[in-house]
Amino acid sequence: MCGRDWSSDVCSSDLNFGKLYEISTPVVGIFGTGQRQGKYTLMLKLMELFESSGYKVNSLGTEPNGELLGINYVYPIGYEKTVSLQGYNSISYINLLMKKMELNNPDLIFVASQSQSVPLMSGALKFYPIFQYEFLLGTAPDCFILSVTINDEIKYVSRTIKYLESIFNSKIVCIALFPYYNYEKWSVYGNNTKKASNKIINMYINKIKLLTRKPCFDVTNKKSIIRISKNIVNFFRE
């Protein structure tokens, strides 16, 4: 799916008279508040865990190297994106990919978005996560794992939770904390990060739990992936 001429791969919103496929397979969305939060790695680890437990899993990613890592379909909207579809056509195409995965009869579908779900501020077009919004509408997750960084203000995390839970009456089943400080937040090139101390990590997790009333897990803790998977299972079981 990478490196293609997206403009020639027309998925016009008029093809189905403006209708979209209803996806009955459970869909888990991994969305975040920013970049470099381990969203992609988290999805791959969860897929591996569910598959080792006997589940059949399909996935849709947004990184161009996704197919090399076992992702079923890729809609590359990240850095150096190759997607040229916009608006309704973009949503229709993503929805079509979701339908193709459902035809594989999976037990679960994972989708992972790019950085940001809601804008931090106004003032420039690049502050607005338009591609992420189209991806959200096209995938329509039943539940979310929200990835956050220890830099994130709790107020912004809470705003993101309210936004994601209001779009399709979905639910944030847990928060995945990437406990690294990013010292070059506004740069797509910077990778100057430093892990927070265990004390700071625990304080942030406790604050998140108290103010959002959501479970929160440190994704660098090996047991966290199991705990996150249990939250997913419990959500759909209920």
Short mmCIF file of C-alpha atoms in Angstrom, two decimals:
data_model
loop_
_atom_site.label_atom_id
_atom_site.label_comp_id
_atom_site.label_asym_id
_atom_site.label_seq_id
_atom_site.Cartn_x
_atom_site.Cartn_y
_atom_site.Cartn_z
CA MET A 1 0.00 0.00 0.00
CA CYS A 2 3.04 2.30 0.24
CA GLY A 3 4.56 4.52 -2.43
CA ARG A 4 1.47 4.39 -4.60
CA ASP A 5 -0.26 7.09 -6.62
CA TRP A 6 -3.18 7.64 -4.29
CA SER A 7 -4.89 10.07 -6.66
CA SER A 8 -5.29 7.25 -9.20
CA ASP A 9 -6.66 4.84 -6.61
CA VAL A 10 -9.99 6.59 -6.54
CA CYS A 11 -12.35 5.70 -3.76
CA SER A 12 -15.00 8.28 -4.41
CA SER A 13 -17.52 8.89 -1.67
CA ASP A 14 -20.16 8.65 -4.43
CA LEU A 15 -19.35 5.00 -5.25
CA ASN A 16 -21.62 3.73 -2.46
CA PHE A 17 -23.98 6.72 -2.67
CA GLY A 18 -22.28 8.26 0.35
CA LYS A 19 -22.77 5.15 2.49
CA LEU A 20 -20.11 3.53 4.64
CA TYR A 21 -19.65 -0.09 5.69
CA GLU A 22 -20.71 -0.95 9.21
CA ILE A 23 -17.86 -2.87 10.84
CA SER A 24 -19.12 -5.49 13.29
CA THR A 25 -15.64 -6.73 14.29
CA PRO A 26 -14.40 -5.09 17.53
CA VAL A 27 -12.05 -2.22 16.74
CA VAL A 28 -9.39 -0.91 19.12
CA GLY A 29 -7.85 2.46 18.33
CA ILE A 30 -4.43 3.51 19.58
CA PHE A 31 -4.41 7.29 19.48
CA GLY A 32 -2.21 9.81 21.22
CA THR A 33 -1.58 13.34 22.38
CA GLY A 34 1.71 13.77 20.53
CA GLN A 35 4.64 12.24 18.68
CA ARG A 36 7.16 9.59 19.79
CA GLN A 37 4.91 7.88 22.31
CA GLY A 38 5.45 4.29 21.26
CA LYS A 39 1.98 3.96 19.72
CA TYR A 40 3.18 1.74 16.90
CA THR A 41 5.31 -0.44 19.17
CA LEU A 42 2.40 -0.76 21.57
CA MET A 43 0.11 -1.97 18.78
CA LEU A 44 2.65 -4.55 17.61
CA LYS A 45 3.12 -5.87 21.16
CA LEU A 46 -0.62 -6.12 21.73
CA MET A 47 -1.10 -7.91 18.42
CA GLU A 48 1.62 -10.38 19.35
CA LEU A 49 0.06 -10.99 22.76
CA PHE A 50 -3.46 -11.51 21.42
CA GLU A 51 -2.29 -13.77 18.61
CA SER A 52 -0.27 -15.90 21.05
CA SER A 53 -3.47 -16.25 23.08
CA GLY A 54 -5.34 -17.68 20.10
CA TYR A 55 -7.04 -14.58 18.74
CA LYS A 56 -7.04 -13.76 15.05
CA VAL A 57 -6.00 -10.12 14.71
CA ASN A 58 -5.94 -7.69 11.77
CA SER A 59 -4.45 -4.22 11.80
CA LEU A 60 -4.30 -0.87 10.02
CA GLY A 61 -1.29 1.37 10.53
CA THR A 62 -0.18 4.81 9.43
CA GLU A 63 3.59 4.26 9.23
CA PRO A 64 5.02 3.51 5.75
CA ASN A 65 6.99 0.49 6.98
CA GLY A 66 3.91 -1.18 8.43
CA GLU A 67 3.64 -4.06 5.98
CA LEU A 68 7.23 -5.07 6.71
CA LEU A 69 6.25 -5.48 10.37
CA GLY A 70 3.13 -7.56 9.78
CA ILE A 71 0.48 -4.83 9.53
CA ASN A 72 -2.32 -5.87 7.17
CA TYR A 73 -2.94 -2.47 5.60
CA VAL A 74 -1.14 0.86 5.69
CA TYR A 75 -2.56 4.34 5.21
CA PRO A 76 0.64 6.43 5.48
CA ILE A 77 -0.27 9.82 6.90
CA GLY A 78 2.82 10.35 9.05
CA TYR A 79 6.07 12.14 8.28
CA GLU A 80 6.66 12.33 4.49
CA LYS A 81 3.13 11.03 3.91
CA THR A 82 2.18 9.81 0.44
CA VAL A 83 -1.59 10.02 0.81
CA SER A 84 -3.31 12.52 -1.46
CA LEU A 85 -6.93 11.67 -0.68
CA GLN A 86 -8.89 14.23 1.31
CA GLY A 87 -12.20 14.67 3.08
CA TYR A 88 -14.98 12.21 2.26
CA ASN A 89 -12.79 10.28 -0.16
CA SER A 90 -10.20 9.71 2.53
CA ILE A 91 -12.82 8.54 5.03
CA SER A 92 -14.40 6.25 2.41
CA TYR A 93 -11.08 4.69 1.51
CA ILE A 94 -10.13 4.03 5.14
CA ASN A 95 -13.58 2.55 5.73
CA LEU A 96 -13.02 0.28 2.70
CA LEU A 97 -9.75 -0.95 4.23
CA MET A 98 -11.64 -1.71 7.43
CA LYS A 99 -14.17 -3.74 5.44
CA LYS A 100 -11.40 -5.67 3.69
CA MET A 101 -9.98 -6.61 7.07
CA GLU A 102 -13.38 -7.66 8.36
CA LEU A 103 -13.71 -10.05 5.41
CA ASN A 104 -10.71 -11.90 6.85
CA ASN A 105 -12.93 -12.80 9.82
CA PRO A 106 -10.62 -11.52 12.56
CA ASP A 107 -11.60 -11.51 16.22
CA LEU A 108 -10.15 -8.05 16.70
CA ILE A 109 -8.93 -5.13 14.59
CA PHE A 110 -6.24 -2.74 15.80
CA VAL A 111 -5.74 0.70 14.26
CA ALA A 112 -2.95 3.13 15.18
CA SER A 113 -3.06 6.82 14.36
CA GLN A 114 -0.39 9.52 14.18
CA SER A 115 0.56 12.17 16.71
CA GLN A 116 -2.13 14.37 18.26
CA SER A 117 -5.87 13.87 18.30
CA VAL A 118 -6.90 17.44 19.14
CA PRO A 119 -4.93 20.64 18.47
CA LEU A 120 -2.83 22.13 21.25
CA MET A 121 -3.60 25.62 19.97
CA SER A 122 -4.77 27.59 16.96
CA GLY A 123 -2.76 29.93 14.76
CA ALA A 124 -1.35 27.71 12.01
CA LEU A 125 -2.81 25.10 9.70
CA LYS A 126 -0.20 22.51 10.71
CA PHE A 127 -1.48 22.70 14.29
CA TYR A 128 -4.70 21.04 13.15
CA PRO A 129 -4.69 17.20 12.99
CA ILE A 130 -6.88 16.95 9.89
CA PHE A 131 -5.47 13.64 8.65
CA GLN A 132 -5.88 12.12 12.12
CA TYR A 133 -9.50 13.29 12.18
CA GLU A 134 -10.23 11.60 8.84
CA PHE A 135 -8.49 8.46 10.08
CA LEU A 136 -10.63 8.54 13.22
CA LEU A 137 -13.86 8.88 11.23
CA GLY A 138 -12.85 6.16 8.77
CA THR A 139 -11.87 3.61 11.43
CA ALA A 140 -14.57 4.45 14.03
CA PRO A 141 -12.97 2.54 16.94
CA ASP A 142 -15.19 1.00 19.60
CA CYS A 143 -12.61 1.80 22.25
CA PHE A 144 -9.28 3.55 22.58
CA ILE A 145 -5.94 3.24 24.26
CA LEU A 146 -4.71 6.80 24.70
CA SER A 147 -0.95 7.23 24.54
CA VAL A 148 0.44 10.17 26.52
CA THR A 149 3.89 11.50 27.34
CA ILE A 150 5.02 12.63 30.76
CA ASN A 151 5.35 16.15 29.29
CA ASP A 152 1.60 16.32 28.73
CA GLU A 153 -0.50 18.61 30.88
CA ILE A 154 -3.37 16.76 32.55
CA LYS A 155 -5.82 19.36 31.22
CA TYR A 156 -4.81 18.51 27.65
CA VAL A 157 -5.06 14.78 28.34
CA SER A 158 -8.57 15.27 29.77
CA ARG A 159 -9.59 17.32 26.73
CA THR A 160 -8.36 14.57 24.43
CA ILE A 161 -10.29 11.93 26.39
CA LYS A 162 -13.52 13.95 26.17
CA TYR A 163 -13.01 14.45 22.45
CA LEU A 164 -12.34 10.80 21.58
CA GLU A 165 -15.16 9.52 23.77
CA SER A 166 -17.65 11.94 22.23
CA ILE A 167 -17.11 11.21 18.52
CA PHE A 168 -18.75 7.77 18.38
CA ASN A 169 -19.74 7.25 22.02
CA SER A 170 -16.58 5.17 22.37
CA LYS A 171 -14.54 4.68 25.54
CA ILE A 172 -10.92 5.15 26.58
CA VAL A 173 -10.22 1.80 28.22
CA CYS A 174 -6.85 2.91 29.58
CA ILE A 175 -4.01 5.38 29.23
CA ALA A 176 -0.56 4.25 28.10
CA LEU A 177 2.20 6.44 29.53
CA PHE A 178 5.44 6.84 27.59
CA PRO A 179 7.61 8.05 30.50
CA TYR A 180 10.18 10.04 28.55
CA TYR A 181 10.64 13.79 28.45
CA ASN A 182 10.83 15.12 24.91
CA TYR A 183 13.02 18.23 24.85
CA GLU A 184 12.34 19.05 21.20
CA LYS A 185 8.57 18.84 21.09
CA TRP A 186 8.15 21.09 18.06
CA SER A 187 10.74 19.37 15.90
CA VAL A 188 10.08 16.33 13.71
CA TYR A 189 13.80 15.63 13.75
CA GLY A 190 14.61 15.95 17.44
CA ASN A 191 15.03 12.83 19.52
CA ASN A 192 16.50 14.33 22.66
CA THR A 193 14.63 12.36 25.31
CA LYS A 194 15.24 11.34 28.90
CA LYS A 195 13.31 8.85 31.00
CA ALA A 196 11.65 10.21 34.11
CA SER A 197 12.51 8.81 37.52
CA ASN A 198 10.29 6.12 39.02
CA LYS A 199 9.08 8.66 41.57
CA ILE A 200 7.98 11.11 38.87
CA ILE A 201 6.38 8.30 36.83
CA ASN A 202 4.35 7.06 39.80
CA MET A 203 3.29 10.59 40.72
CA TYR A 204 2.12 11.27 37.16
CA ILE A 205 0.25 7.95 36.94
CA ASN A 206 -1.51 8.60 40.25
CA LYS A 207 -2.46 12.10 39.12
CA ILE A 208 -3.80 10.80 35.80
CA LYS A 209 -5.87 8.14 37.58
CA LEU A 210 -7.28 10.65 40.07
CA LEU A 211 -8.21 13.36 37.58
CA THR A 212 -9.36 11.24 34.61
CA ARG A 213 -10.63 8.15 36.46
CA LYS A 214 -8.91 5.99 33.88
CA PRO A 215 -6.38 3.17 34.41
CA CYS A 216 -2.88 4.30 33.46
CA PHE A 217 0.12 2.08 32.73
CA ASP A 218 3.82 2.70 32.12
CA VAL A 219 4.43 1.09 28.71
CA THR A 220 8.09 0.41 29.57
CA ASN A 221 6.91 -1.98 32.28
CA LYS A 222 6.73 -5.51 30.84
CA LYS A 223 3.56 -6.32 32.80
CA SER A 224 1.73 -3.29 31.37
CA ILE A 225 1.01 -4.92 28.00
CA ILE A 226 -0.80 -7.77 29.76
CA ARG A 227 -2.77 -5.31 31.89
CA ILE A 228 -3.74 -3.25 28.85
CA SER A 229 -4.88 -6.39 27.02
CA LYS A 230 -7.05 -7.36 29.99
CA ASN A 231 -8.71 -3.93 29.92
CA ILE A 232 -9.50 -4.44 26.24
CA VAL A 233 -10.98 -7.90 26.84
CA ASN A 234 -13.01 -6.68 29.81
CA PHE A 235 -14.42 -3.78 27.79
CA PHE A 236 -15.76 -6.02 25.03
CA ARG A 237 -16.86 -8.66 27.51
CA GLU A 238 -19.06 -6.10 29.25
#
